[in-house]
Coordinates of N, CA and C in Angstrom, one line a residue:
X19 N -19.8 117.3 -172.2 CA -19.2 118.2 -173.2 C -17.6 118.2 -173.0
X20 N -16.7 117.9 -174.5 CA -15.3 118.0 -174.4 C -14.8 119.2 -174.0
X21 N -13.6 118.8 -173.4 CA -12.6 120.0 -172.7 C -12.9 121.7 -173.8
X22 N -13.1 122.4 -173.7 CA -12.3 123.3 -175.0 C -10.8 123.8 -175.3
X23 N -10.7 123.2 -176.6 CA -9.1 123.1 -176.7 C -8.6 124.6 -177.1
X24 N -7.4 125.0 -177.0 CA -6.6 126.3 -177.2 C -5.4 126.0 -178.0
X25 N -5.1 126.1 -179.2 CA -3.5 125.8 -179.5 C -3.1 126.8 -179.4
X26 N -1.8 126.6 -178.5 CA -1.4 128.1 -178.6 C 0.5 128.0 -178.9
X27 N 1.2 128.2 -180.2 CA 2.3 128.3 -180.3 C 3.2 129.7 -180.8
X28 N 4.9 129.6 -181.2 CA 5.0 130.5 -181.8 C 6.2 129.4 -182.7
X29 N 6.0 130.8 -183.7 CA 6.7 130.4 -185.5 C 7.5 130.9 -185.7
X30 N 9.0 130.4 -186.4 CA 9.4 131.4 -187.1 C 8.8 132.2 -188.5
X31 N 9.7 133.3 -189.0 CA 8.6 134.0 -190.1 C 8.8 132.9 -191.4
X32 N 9.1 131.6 -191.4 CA 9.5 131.0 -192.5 C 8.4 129.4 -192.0
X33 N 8.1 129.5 -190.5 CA 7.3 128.6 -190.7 C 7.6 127.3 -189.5
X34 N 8.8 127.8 -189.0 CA 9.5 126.5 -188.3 C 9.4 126.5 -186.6
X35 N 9.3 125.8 -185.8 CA 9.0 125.5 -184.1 C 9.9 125.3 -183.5
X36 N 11.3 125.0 -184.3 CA 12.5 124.3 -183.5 C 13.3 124.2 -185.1
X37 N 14.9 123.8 -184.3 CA 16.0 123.7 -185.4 C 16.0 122.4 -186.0
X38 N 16.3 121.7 -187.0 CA 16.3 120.4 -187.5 C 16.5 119.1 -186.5
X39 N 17.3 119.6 -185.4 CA 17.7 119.0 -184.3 C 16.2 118.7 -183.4
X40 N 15.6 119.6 -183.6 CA 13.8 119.5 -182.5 C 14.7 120.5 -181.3
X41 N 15.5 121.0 -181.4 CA 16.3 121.7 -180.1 C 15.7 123.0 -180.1
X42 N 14.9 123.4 -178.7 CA 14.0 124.9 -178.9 C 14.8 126.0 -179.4
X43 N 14.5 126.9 -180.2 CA 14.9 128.1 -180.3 C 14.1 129.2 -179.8
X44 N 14.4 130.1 -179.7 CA 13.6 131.6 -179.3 C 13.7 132.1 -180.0
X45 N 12.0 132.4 -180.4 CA 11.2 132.5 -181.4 C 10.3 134.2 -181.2
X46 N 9.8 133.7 -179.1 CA 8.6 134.8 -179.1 C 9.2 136.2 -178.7
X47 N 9.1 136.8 -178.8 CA 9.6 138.2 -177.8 C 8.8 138.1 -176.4
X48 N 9.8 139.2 -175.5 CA 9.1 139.3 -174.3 C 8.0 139.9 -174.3
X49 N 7.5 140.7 -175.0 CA 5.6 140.9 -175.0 C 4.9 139.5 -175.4
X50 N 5.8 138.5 -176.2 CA 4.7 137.2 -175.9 C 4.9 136.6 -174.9
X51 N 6.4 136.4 -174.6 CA 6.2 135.6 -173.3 C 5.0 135.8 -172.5
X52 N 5.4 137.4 -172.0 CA 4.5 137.7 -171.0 C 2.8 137.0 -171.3
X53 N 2.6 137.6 -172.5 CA 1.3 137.3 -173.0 C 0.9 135.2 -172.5
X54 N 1.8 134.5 -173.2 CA 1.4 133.2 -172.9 C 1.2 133.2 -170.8
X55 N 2.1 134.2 -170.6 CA 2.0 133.5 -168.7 C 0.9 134.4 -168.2
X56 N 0.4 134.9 -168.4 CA -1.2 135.3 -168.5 C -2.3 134.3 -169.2
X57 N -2.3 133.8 -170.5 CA -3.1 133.0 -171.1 C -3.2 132.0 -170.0
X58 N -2.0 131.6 -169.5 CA -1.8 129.7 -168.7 C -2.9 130.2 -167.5
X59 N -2.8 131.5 -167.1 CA -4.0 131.2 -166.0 C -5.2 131.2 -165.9
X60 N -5.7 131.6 -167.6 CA -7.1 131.4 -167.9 C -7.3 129.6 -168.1
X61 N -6.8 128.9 -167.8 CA -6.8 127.9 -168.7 C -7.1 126.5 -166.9
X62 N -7.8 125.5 -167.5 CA -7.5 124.8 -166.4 C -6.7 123.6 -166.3
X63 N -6.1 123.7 -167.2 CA -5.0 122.5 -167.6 C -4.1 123.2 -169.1
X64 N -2.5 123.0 -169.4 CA -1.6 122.9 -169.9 C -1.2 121.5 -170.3
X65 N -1.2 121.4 -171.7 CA -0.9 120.1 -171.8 C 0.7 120.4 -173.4
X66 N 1.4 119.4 -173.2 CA 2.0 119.0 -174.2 C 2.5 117.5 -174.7
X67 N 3.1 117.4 -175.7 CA 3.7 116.0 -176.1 C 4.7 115.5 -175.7
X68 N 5.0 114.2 -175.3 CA 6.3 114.1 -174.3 C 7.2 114.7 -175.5
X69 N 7.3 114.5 -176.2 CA 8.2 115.1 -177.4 C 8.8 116.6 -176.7
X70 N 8.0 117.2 -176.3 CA 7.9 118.4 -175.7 C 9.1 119.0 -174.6
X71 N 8.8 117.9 -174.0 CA 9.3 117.2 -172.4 C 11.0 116.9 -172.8
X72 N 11.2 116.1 -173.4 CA 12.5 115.6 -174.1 C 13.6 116.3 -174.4
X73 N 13.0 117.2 -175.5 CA 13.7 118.4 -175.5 C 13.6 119.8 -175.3
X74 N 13.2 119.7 -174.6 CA 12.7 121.3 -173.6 C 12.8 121.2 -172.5
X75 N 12.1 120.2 -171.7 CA 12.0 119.8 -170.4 C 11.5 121.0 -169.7
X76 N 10.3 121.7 -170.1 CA 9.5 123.0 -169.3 C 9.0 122.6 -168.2
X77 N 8.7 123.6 -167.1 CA 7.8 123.3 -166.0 C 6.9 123.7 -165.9
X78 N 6.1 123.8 -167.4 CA 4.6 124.2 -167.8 C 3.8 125.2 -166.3
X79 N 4.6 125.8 -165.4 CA 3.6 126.3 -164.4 C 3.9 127.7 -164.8
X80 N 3.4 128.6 -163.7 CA 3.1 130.0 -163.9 C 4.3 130.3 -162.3
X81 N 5.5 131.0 -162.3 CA 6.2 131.3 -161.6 C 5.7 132.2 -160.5
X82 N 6.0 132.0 -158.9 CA 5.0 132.3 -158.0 C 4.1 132.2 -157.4
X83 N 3.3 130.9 -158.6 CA 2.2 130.0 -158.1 C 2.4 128.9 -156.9
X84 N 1.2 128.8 -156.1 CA 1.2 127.7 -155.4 C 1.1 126.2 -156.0
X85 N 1.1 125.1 -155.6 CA 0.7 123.8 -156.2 C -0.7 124.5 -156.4
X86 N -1.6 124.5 -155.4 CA -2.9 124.8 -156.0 C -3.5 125.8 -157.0
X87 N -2.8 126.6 -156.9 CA -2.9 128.1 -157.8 C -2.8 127.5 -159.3
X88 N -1.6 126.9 -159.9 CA -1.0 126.3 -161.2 C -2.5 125.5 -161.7
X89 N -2.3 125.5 -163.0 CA -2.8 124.6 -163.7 C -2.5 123.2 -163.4
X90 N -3.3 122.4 -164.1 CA -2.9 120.9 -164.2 C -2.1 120.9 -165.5
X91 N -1.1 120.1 -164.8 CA 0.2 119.8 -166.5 C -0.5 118.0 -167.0
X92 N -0.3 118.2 -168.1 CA -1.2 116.9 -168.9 C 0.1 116.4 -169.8
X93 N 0.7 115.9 -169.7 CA 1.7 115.3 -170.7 C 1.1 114.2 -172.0
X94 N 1.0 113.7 -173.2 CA 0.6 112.6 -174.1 C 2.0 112.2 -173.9
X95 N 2.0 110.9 -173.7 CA 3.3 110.0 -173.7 C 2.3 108.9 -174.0
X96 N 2.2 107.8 -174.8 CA 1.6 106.7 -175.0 C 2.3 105.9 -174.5
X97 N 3.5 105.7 -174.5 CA 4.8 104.5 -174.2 C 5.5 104.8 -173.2
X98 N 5.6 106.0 -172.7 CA 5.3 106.2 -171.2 C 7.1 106.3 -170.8
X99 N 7.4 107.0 -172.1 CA 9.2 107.4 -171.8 C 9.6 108.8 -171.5
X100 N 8.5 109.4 -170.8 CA 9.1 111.0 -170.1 C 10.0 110.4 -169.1
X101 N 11.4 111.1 -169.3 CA 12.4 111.2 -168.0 C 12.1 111.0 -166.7
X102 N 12.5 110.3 -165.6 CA 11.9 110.8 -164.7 C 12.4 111.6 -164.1
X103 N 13.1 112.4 -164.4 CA 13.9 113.5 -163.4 C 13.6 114.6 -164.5
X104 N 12.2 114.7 -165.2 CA 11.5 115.7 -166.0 C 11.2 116.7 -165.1
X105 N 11.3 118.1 -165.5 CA 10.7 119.3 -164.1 C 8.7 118.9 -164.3
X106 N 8.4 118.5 -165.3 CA 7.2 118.8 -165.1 C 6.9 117.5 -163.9
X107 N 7.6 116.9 -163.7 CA 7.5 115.9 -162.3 C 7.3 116.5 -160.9
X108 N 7.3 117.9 -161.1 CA 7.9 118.3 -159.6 C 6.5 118.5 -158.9
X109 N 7.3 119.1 -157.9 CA 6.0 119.3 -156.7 C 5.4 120.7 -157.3
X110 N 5.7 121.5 -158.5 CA 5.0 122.5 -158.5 C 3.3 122.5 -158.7
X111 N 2.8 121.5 -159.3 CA 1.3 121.2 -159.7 C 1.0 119.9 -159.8
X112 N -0.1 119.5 -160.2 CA -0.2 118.6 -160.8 C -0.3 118.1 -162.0
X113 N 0.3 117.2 -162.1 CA 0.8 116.1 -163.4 C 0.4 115.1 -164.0
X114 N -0.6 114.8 -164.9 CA -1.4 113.8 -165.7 C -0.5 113.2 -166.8
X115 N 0.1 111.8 -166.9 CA 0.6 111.7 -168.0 C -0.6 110.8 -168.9
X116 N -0.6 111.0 -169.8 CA -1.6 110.4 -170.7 C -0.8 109.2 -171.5
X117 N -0.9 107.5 -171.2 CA -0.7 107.0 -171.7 C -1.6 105.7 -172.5
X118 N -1.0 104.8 -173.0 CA -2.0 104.0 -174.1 C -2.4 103.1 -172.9
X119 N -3.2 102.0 -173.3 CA -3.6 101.3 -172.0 C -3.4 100.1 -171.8
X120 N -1.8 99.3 -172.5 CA -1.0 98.5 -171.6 C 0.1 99.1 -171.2
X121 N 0.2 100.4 -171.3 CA 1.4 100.8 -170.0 C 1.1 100.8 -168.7
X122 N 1.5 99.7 -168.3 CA 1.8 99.5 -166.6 C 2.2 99.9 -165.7
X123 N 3.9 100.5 -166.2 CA 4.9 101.3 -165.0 C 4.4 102.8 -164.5
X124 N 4.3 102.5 -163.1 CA 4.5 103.6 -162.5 C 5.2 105.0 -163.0
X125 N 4.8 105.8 -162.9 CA 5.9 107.1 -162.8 C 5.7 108.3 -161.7
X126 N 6.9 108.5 -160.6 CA 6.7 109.1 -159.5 C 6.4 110.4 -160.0
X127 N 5.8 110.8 -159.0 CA 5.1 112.4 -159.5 C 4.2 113.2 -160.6
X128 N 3.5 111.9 -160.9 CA 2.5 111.8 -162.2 C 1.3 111.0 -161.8
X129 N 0.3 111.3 -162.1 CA -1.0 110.3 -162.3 C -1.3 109.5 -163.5
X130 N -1.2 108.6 -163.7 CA -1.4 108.2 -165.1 C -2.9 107.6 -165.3
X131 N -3.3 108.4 -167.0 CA -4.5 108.1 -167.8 C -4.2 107.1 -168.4
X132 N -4.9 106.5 -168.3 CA -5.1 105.1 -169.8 C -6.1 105.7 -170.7
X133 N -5.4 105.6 -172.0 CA -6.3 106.3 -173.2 C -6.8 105.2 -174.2
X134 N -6.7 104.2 -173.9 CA -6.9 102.8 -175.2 C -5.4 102.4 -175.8
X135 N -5.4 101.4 -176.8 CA -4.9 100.6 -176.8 C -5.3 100.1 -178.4
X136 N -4.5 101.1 -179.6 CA -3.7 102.1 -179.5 C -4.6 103.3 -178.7
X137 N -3.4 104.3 -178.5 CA -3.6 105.4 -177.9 C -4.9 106.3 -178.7
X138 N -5.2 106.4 -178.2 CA -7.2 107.4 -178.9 C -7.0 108.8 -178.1
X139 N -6.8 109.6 -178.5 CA -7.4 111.0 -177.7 C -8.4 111.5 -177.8
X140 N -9.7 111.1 -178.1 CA -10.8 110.9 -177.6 C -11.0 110.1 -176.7
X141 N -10.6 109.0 -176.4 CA -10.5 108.7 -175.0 C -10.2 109.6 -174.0
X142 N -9.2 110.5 -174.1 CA -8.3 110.9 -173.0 C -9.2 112.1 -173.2
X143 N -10.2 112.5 -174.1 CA -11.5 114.0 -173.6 C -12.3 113.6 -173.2
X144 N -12.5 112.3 -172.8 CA -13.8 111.7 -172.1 C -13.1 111.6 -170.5
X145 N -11.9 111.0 -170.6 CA -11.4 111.1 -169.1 C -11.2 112.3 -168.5
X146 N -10.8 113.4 -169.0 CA -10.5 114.9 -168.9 C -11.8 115.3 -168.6
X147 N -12.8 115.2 -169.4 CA -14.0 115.6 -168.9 C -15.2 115.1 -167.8
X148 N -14.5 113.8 -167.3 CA -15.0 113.2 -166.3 C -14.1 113.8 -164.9
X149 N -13.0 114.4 -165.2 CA -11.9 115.1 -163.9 C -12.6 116.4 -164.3
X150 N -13.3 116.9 -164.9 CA -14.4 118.3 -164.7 C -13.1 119.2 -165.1
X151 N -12.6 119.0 -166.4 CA -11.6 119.6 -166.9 C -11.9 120.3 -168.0
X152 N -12.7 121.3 -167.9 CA -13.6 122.3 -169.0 C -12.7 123.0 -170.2
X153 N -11.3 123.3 -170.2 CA -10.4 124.1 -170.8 C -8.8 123.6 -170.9
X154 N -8.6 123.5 -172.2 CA -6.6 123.1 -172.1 C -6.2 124.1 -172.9
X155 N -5.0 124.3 -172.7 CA -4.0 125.1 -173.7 C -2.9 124.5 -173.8
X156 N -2.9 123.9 -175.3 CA -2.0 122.7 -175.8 C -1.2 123.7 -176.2
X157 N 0.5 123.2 -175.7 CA 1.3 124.5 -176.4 C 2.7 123.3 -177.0
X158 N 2.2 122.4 -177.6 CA 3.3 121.8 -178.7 C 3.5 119.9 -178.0
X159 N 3.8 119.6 -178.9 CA 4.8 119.9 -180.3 C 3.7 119.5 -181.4
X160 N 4.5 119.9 -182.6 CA 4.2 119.8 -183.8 C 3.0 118.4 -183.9
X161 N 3.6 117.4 -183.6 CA 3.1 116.0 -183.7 C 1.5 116.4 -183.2
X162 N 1.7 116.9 -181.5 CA 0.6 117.2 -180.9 C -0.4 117.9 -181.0
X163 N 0.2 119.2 -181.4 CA -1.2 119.8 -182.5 C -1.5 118.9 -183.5
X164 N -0.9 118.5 -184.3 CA -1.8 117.9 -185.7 C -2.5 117.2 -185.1
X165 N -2.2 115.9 -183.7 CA -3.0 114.7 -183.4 C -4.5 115.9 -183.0
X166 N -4.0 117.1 -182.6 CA -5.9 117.8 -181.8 C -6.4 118.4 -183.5
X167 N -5.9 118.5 -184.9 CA -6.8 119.2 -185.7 C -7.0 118.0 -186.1
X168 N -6.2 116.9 -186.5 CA -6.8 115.8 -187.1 C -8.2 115.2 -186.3
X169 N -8.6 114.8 -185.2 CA -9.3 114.9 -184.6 C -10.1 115.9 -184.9
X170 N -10.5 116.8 -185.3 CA -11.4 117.9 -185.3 C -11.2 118.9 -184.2
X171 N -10.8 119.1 -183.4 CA -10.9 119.2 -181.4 C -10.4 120.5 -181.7
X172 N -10.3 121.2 -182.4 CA -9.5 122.4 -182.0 C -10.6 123.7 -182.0
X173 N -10.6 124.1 -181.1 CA -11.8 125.3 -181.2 C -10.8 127.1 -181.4
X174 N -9.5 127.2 -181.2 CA -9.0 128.5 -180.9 C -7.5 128.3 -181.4
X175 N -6.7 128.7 -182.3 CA -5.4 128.4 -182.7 C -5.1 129.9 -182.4
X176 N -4.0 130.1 -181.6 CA -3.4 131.4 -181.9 C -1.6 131.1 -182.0
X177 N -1.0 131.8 -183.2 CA 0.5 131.7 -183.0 C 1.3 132.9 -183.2
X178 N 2.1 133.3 -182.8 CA 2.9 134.3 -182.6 C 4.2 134.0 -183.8
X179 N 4.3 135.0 -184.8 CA 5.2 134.7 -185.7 C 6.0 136.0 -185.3
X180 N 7.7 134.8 -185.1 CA 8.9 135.9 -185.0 C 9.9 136.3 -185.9
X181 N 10.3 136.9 -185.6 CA 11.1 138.3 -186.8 C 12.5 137.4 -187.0
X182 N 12.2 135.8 -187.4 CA 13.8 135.0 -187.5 C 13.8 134.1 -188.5
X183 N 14.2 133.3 -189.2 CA 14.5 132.6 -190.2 C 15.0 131.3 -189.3
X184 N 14.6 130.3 -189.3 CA 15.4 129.4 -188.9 C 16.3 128.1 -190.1
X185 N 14.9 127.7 -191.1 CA 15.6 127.3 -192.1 C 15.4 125.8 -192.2
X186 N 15.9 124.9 -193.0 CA 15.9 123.4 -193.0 C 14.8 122.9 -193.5
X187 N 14.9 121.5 -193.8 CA 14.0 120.8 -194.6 C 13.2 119.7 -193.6
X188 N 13.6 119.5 -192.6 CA 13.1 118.8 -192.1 C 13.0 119.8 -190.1
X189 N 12.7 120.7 -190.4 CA 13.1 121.3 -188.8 C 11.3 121.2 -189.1
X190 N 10.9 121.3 -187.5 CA 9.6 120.8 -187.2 C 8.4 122.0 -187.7
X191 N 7.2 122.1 -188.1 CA 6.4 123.2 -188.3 C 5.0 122.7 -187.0
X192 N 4.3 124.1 -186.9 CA 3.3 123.9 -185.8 C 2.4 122.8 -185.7
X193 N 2.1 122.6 -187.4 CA 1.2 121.1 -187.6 C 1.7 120.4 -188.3
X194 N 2.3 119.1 -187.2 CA 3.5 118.7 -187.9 C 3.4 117.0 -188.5
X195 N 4.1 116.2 -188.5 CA 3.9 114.8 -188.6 C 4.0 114.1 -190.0
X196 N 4.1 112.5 -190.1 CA 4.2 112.3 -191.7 C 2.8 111.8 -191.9
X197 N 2.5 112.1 -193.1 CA 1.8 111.4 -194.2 C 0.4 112.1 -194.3
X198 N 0.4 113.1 -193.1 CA -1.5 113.2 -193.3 C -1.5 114.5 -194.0
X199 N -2.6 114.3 -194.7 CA -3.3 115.8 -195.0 C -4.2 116.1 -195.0
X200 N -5.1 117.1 -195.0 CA -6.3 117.3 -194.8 C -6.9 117.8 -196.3
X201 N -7.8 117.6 -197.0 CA -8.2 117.6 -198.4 C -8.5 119.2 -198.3
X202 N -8.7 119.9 -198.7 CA -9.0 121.5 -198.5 C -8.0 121.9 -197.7
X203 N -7.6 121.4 -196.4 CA -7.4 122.0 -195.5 C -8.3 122.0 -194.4
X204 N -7.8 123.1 -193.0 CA -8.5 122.5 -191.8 C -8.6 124.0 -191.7
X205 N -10.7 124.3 -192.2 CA -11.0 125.4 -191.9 C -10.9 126.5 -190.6
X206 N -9.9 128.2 -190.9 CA -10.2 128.6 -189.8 C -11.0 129.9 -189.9
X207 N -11.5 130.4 -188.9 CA -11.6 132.3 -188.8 C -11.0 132.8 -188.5
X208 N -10.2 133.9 -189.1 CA -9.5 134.5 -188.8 C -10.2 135.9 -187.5
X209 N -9.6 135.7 -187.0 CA -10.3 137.0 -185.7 C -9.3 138.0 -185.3
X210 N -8.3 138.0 -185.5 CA -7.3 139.2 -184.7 C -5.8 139.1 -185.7
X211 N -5.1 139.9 -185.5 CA -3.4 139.9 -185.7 C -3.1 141.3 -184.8
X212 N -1.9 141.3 -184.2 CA -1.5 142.0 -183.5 C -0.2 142.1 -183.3
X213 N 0.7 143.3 -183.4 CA 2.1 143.1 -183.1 C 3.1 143.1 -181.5
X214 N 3.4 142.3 -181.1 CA 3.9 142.2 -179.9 C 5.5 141.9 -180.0
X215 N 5.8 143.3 -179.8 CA 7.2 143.8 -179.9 C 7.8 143.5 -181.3
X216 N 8.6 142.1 -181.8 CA 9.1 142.1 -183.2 C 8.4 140.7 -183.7
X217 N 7.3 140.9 -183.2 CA 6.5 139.4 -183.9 C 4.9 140.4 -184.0
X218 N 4.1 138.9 -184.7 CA 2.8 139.5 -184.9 C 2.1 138.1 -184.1
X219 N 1.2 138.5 -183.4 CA -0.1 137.7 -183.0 C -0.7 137.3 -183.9
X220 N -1.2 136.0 -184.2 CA -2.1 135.8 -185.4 C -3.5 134.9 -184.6
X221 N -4.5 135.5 -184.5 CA -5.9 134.4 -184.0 C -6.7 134.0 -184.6
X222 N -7.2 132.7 -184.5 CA -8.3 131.8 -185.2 C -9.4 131.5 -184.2
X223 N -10.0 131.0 -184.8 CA -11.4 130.5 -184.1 C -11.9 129.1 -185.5
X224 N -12.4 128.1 -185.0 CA -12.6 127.0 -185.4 C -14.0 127.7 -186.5
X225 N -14.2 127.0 -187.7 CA -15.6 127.6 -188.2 C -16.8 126.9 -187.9

């Protein structure tokens, strides 16, 4: 059985992830923060898009934690261009980068997946589920969520929409990417809304 997947992001109230630049903005309040660094420890892996990595450069861990304690950090890089002086390289946890399967080069402080050739992330739930990897919480980018609903894979979307306007025509949205659409749309249930501090919690469940 595949991982069960978690999207978990936040929005501005107009719709946006980041400025036209892809340069992060602060979006959650501190009642989400807090909230996500609670979620990360239900979770047995954190994954994002190197896209992610690039311009953010997070250390996806939980501050405090041991190496053992942290989640596993799962990067998708198909072409295998995360920095290497990326924090999610560090000694805080471990590091899975997920690439396509003629990338060859090493990368220090990472384990690298081979996902096929092009890159399949169905592959990379069969490998995840062979490391006894029962649970992720994908927390961006844009590209990366759409690649887990296009796929069908998404069982839990929750996003936090903040009290800001960011703006632009081309600044990134939660499900993001060119050309695809889904005919209807990509069924959810709605289960919760909640306000945390100057945003609202919004939760789904897959139908």
């Amino acid at each position: 059985m595949r991982p069960f997947i978690h999207i978990n992001c936040a929005m501005s109230a107009d719709g946006k992830i980041a400025g036209s630049e892809r340069k992060q903005v602060r979006i959650s309040s501190q009642e989400d923060k807090d909230r996500v660094k609670s979620l990360r420890r239900t979770y047995d892996a954190i994954l994002v898009g190197v896209g992610t990595i690039v311009s953010d450069d997070p250390h996806l861990t939980v501050k405090g934690r041991t190496y053992e304690e942290n989640q596993i950090r799962i990067v998708i890089d198909p072409a295998g261009r995360i920095p290497h002086d990326a924090l999610v390289l560090d000694d805080r946890a471990r590091t899975l980068i997920a690439v396509s399967g003629d990338h060859d080069e090493e990368i220090p402080g990472a384990e690298l997946v081979k996902c096929g050739t092009p890159f399949d992330l169905d592959i990379l739930m069969d490998r995840l589920t062979q490391m006894d990897i029962e649970s992720i919480l994908v927390e961006g980018g844009g590209e990366t969520i759409a690649s887990f609903f296009r796929k069908g894979l998404v069982d839990r979307y929750t996003v936090f929409v903040g009290s800001k306007i960011i703006g632009g025509r081309t600044a990134p949205t939660p499900v993001d990417g060119d050309g695809w659409v889904i005919e209807d749309g990509f069924p959810l249930k709605l289960t919760g809304a909640e306000t945390l501090g100057d945003g609202v919690l919004i939760s789904y469940e897959r139908v």
